[in-house]
CSV table of C-alpha atoms in Angstrom, one decimal:
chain,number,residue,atom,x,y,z
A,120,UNK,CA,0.0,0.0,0.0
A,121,UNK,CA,2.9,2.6,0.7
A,122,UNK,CA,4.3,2.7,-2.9
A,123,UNK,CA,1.1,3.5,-4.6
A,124,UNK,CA,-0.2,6.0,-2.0
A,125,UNK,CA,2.8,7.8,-2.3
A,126,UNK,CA,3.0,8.2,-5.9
A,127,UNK,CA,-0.7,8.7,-6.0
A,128,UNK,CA,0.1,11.6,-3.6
A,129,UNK,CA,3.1,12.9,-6.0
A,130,UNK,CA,0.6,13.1,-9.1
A,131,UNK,CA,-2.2,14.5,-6.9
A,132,UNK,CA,0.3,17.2,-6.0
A,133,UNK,CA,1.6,18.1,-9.5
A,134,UNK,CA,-2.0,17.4,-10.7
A,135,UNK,CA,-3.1,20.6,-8.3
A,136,UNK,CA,-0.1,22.6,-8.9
A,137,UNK,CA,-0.5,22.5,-12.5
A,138,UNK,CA,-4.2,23.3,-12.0
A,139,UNK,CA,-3.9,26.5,-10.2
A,140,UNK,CA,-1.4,27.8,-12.6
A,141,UNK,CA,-3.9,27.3,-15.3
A,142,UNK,CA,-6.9,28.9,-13.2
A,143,UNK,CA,-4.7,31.8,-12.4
A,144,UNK,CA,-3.2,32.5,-16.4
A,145,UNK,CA,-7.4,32.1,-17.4
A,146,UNK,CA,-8.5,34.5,-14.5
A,147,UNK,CA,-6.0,37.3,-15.5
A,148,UNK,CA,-6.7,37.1,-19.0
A,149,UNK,CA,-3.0,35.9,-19.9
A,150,UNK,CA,-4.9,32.4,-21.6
A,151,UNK,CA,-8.5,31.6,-22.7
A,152,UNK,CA,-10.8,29.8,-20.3
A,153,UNK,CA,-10.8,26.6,-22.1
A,154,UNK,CA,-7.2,26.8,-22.1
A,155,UNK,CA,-6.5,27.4,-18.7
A,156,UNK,CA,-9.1,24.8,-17.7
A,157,UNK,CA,-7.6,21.8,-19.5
A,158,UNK,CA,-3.7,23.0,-19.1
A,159,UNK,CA,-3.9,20.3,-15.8
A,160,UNK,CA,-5.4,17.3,-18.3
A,161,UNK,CA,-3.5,18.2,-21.1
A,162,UNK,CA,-0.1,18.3,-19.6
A,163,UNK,CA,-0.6,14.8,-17.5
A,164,UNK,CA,-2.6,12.8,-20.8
A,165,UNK,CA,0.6,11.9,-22.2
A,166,UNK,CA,1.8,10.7,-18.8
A,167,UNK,CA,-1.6,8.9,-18.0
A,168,UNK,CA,-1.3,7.4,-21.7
A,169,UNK,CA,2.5,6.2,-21.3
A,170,UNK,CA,1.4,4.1,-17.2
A,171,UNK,CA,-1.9,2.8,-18.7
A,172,UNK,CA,-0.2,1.5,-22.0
A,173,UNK,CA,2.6,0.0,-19.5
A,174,UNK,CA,0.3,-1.4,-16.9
A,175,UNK,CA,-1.9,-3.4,-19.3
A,176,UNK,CA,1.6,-4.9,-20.6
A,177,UNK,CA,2.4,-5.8,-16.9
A,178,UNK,CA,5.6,-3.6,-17.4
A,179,UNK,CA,8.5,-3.3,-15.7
A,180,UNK,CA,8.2,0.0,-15.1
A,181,UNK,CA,6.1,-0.9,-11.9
A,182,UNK,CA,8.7,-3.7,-10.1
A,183,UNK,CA,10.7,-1.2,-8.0
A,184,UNK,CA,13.5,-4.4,-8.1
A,185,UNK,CA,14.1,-3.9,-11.7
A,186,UNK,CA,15.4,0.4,-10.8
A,187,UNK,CA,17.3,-1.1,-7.8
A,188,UNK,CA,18.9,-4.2,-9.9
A,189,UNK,CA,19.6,-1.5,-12.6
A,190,UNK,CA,21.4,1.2,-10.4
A,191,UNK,CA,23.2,-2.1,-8.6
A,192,UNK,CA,24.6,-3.8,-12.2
A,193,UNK,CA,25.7,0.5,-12.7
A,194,UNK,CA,27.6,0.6,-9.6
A,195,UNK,CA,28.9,-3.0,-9.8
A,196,UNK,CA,26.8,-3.9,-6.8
A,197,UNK,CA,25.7,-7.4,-5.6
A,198,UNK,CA,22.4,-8.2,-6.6
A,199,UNK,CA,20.2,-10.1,-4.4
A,200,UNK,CA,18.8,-13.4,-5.4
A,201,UNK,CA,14.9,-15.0,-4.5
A,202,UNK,CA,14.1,-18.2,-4.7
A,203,UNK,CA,10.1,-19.5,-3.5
A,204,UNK,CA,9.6,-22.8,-2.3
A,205,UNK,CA,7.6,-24.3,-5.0
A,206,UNK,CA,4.1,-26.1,-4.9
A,207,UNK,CA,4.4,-28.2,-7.9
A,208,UNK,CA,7.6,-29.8,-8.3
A,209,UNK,CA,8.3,-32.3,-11.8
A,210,UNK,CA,11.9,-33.3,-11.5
A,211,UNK,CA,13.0,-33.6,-7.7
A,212,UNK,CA,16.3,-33.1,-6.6
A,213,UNK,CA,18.3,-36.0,-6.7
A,214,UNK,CA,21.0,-35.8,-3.6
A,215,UNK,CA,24.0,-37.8,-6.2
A,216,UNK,CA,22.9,-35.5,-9.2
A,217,UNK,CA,22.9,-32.6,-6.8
A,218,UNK,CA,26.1,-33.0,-5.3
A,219,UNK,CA,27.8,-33.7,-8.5
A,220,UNK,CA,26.5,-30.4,-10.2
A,221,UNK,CA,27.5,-28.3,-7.2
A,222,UNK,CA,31.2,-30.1,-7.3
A,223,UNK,CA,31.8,-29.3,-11.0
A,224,UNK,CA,30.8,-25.7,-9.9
A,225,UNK,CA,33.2,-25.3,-7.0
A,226,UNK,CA,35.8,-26.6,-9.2
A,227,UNK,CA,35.4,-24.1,-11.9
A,228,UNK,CA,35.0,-21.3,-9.6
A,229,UNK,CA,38.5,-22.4,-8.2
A,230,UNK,CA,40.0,-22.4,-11.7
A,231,UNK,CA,38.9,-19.1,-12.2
A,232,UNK,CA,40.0,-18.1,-9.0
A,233,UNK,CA,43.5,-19.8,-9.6
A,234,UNK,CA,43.7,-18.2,-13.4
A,235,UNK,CA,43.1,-15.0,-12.2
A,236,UNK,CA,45.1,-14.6,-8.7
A,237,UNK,CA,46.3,-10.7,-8.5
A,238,UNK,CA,44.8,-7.8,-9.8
A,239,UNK,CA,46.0,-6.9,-14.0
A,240,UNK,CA,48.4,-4.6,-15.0
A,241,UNK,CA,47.0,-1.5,-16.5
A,242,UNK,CA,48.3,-3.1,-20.1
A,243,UNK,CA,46.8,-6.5,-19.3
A,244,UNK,CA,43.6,-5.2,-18.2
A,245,UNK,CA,42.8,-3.4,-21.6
A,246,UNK,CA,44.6,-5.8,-23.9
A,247,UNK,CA,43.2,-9.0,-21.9
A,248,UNK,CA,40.8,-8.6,-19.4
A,249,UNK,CA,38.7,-11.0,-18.0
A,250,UNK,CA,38.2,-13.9,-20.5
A,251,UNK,CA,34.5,-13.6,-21.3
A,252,UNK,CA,33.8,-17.2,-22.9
A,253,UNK,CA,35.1,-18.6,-19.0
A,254,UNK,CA,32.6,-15.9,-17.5
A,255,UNK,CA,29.7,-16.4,-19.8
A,256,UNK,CA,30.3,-20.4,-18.6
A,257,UNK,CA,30.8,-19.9,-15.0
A,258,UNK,CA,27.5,-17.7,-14.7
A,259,UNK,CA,25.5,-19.9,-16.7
A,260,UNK,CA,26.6,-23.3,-14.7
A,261,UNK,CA,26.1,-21.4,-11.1
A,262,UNK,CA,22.6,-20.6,-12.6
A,263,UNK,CA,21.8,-24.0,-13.6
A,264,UNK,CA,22.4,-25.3,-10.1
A,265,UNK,CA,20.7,-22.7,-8.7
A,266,UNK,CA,17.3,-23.7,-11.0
A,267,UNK,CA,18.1,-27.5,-10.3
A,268,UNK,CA,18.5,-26.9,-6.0
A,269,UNK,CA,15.2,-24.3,-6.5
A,270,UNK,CA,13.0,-27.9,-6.9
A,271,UNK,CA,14.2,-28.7,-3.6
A,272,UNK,CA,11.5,-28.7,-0.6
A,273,UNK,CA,13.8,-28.4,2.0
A,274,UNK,CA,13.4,-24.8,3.1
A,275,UNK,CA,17.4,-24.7,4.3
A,276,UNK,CA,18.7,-25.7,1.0
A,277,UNK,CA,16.4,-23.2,-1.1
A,278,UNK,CA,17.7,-20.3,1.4
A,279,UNK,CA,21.6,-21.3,0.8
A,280,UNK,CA,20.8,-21.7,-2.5
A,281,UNK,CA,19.8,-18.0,-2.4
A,282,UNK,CA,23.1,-17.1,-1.4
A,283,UNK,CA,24.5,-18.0,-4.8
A,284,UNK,CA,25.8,-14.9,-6.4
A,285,UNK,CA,24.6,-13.4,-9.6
A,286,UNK,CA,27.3,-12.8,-11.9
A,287,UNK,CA,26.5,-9.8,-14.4
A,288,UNK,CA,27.7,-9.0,-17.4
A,289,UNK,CA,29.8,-6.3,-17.6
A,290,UNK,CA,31.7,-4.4,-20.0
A,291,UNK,CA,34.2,-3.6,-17.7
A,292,UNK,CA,35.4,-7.2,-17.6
A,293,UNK,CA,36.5,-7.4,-20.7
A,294,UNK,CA,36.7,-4.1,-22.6
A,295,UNK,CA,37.4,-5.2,-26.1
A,296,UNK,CA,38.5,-8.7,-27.6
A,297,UNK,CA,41.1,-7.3,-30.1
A,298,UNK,CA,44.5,-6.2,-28.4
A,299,UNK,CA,45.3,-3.0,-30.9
A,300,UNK,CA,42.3,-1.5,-30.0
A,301,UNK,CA,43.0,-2.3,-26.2
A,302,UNK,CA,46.1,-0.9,-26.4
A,303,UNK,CA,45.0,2.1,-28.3
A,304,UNK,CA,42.7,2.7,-25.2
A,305,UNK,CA,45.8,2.3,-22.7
A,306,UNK,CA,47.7,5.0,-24.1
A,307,UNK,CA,44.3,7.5,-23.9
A,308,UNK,CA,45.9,8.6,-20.5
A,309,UNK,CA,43.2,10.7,-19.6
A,310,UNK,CA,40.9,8.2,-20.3
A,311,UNK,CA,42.6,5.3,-19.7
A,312,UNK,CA,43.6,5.4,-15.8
A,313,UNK,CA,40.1,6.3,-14.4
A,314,UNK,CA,38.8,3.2,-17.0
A,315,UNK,CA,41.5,0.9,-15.5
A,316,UNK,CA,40.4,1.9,-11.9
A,317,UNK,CA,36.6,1.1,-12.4
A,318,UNK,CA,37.0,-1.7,-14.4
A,319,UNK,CA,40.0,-3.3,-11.8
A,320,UNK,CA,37.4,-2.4,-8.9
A,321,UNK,CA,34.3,-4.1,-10.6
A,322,UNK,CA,36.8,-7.2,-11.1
A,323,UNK,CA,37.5,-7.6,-7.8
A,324,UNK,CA,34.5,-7.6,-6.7
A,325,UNK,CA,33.2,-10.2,-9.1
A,326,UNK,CA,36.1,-12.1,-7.7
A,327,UNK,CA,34.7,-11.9,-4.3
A,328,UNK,CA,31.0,-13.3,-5.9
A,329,UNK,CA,33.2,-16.2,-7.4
A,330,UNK,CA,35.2,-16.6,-4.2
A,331,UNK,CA,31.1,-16.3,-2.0
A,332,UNK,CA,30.0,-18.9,-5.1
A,333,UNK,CA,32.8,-21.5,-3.8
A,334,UNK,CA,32.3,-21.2,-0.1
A,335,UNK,CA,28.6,-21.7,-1.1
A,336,UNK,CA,29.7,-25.2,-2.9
A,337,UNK,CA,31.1,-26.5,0.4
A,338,UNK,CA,27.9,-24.8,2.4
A,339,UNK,CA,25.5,-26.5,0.1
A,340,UNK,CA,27.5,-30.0,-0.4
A,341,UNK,CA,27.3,-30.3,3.7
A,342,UNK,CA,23.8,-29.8,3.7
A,343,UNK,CA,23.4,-32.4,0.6
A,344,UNK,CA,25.4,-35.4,2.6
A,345,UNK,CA,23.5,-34.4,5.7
A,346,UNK,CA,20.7,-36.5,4.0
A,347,UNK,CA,22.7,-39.5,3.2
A,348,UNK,CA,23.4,-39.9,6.9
């Protein structure tokens, strides 16, 4: 209820505003009547037009997650993951599947972890970066565990499974894939060093997601032989 009062509230108030301005210009003579009467109408119409047109389409526009997953992918932010404990369940989760999935995970996030030890040279970063064929992998294999563990119905597991990072995909990773034009960018000094220092800052902290992804591995495969004992 708070969201829409409050934005209800906004409108009313710029609705009003907009209003007596036209009431005022239509009383001193500045504007026709009809003019200053439907200034307030004719000003919001557009708007009204734009949130009905977007709320019969079930838009995004309205999910205040989508503005605060936006501004956290901007700022290289974590982004929070939900997962719902499901009422119909087709495949269950089988504990041997499940385990074996979660291991092949852990051991690619320690491969990237081990490929990619210290932070990159201000060369490196623009000429290399971050190999984006390893990343687009990783991100899709911690999200196909995560989909395979959300068929659990063990509350404990779903909520660890949450803890899963999501990896985004960021420019800043890997800034081009051929090295002339990387290096053409490193010697753009101006440009370059503040580049380097966002891109170097959004790659450490995706190390720490892959670093929180492998802890979760050993979190999850503890919970997963729990069962077998």
């Amino acid at each position: 209820m708070g969201t829409p009062i409050v934005i209800s509230v906004l409108l009313f108030i710029v609705y009003y505003i907009i209003d007596n301005m036209g009431y005022k210009l239509a009383r001193e003579g500045r504007w026709q009547v009809w003019q200053g009467i439907w200034l307030s109408s004719a000003v919001l119409l557009p708007l009204g037009v734009f949130l009905t047109h977007k709320a019969v389409n079930d838009s995004a526009v309205f999910n205040p997650d989508a503005y605060r997953n936006f501004f956290r992918r901007l700022l290289g932010l974590h982004q929070t993951r939900h997962l719902a404990l499901k009422e119909v369940i087709i495949e269950e989760v089988d504990t041997s599947n499940a385990l074996s999935r979660v291991a092949a995970l852990k051991d690619q996030c320690d491969q990237f972890m081990s490929r990619y030890k210290s932070r990159q040279s201000y060369l490196t970063y623009f000429q290399e970066g971050y190999d984006k064929p390893t990343l687009d992998s990783l991100s899709g294999e911690i999200e196909m565990v995560v989909d395979y563990l959300s068929n659990s119905r063990d509350q404990l597991l779903l909520n660890k499974a949450m803890d899963f990072p999501i990896l985004r995909k960021m420019l800043t990773y890997h800034i081009t894939n051929y090295k002339h034009v990387g290096t053409a960018l490193a010697v753009l000094f101006p440009i370059g060093v503040p580049l380097y220092l966002v891109g170097t800052w959004h790659q450490s902290n995706l190390k720490r997601e892959v670093a929180t992804a492998s802890k979760v591995c050993d979190e999850v495969t503890q919970i997963l032989n729990s069962y077998k004992a």
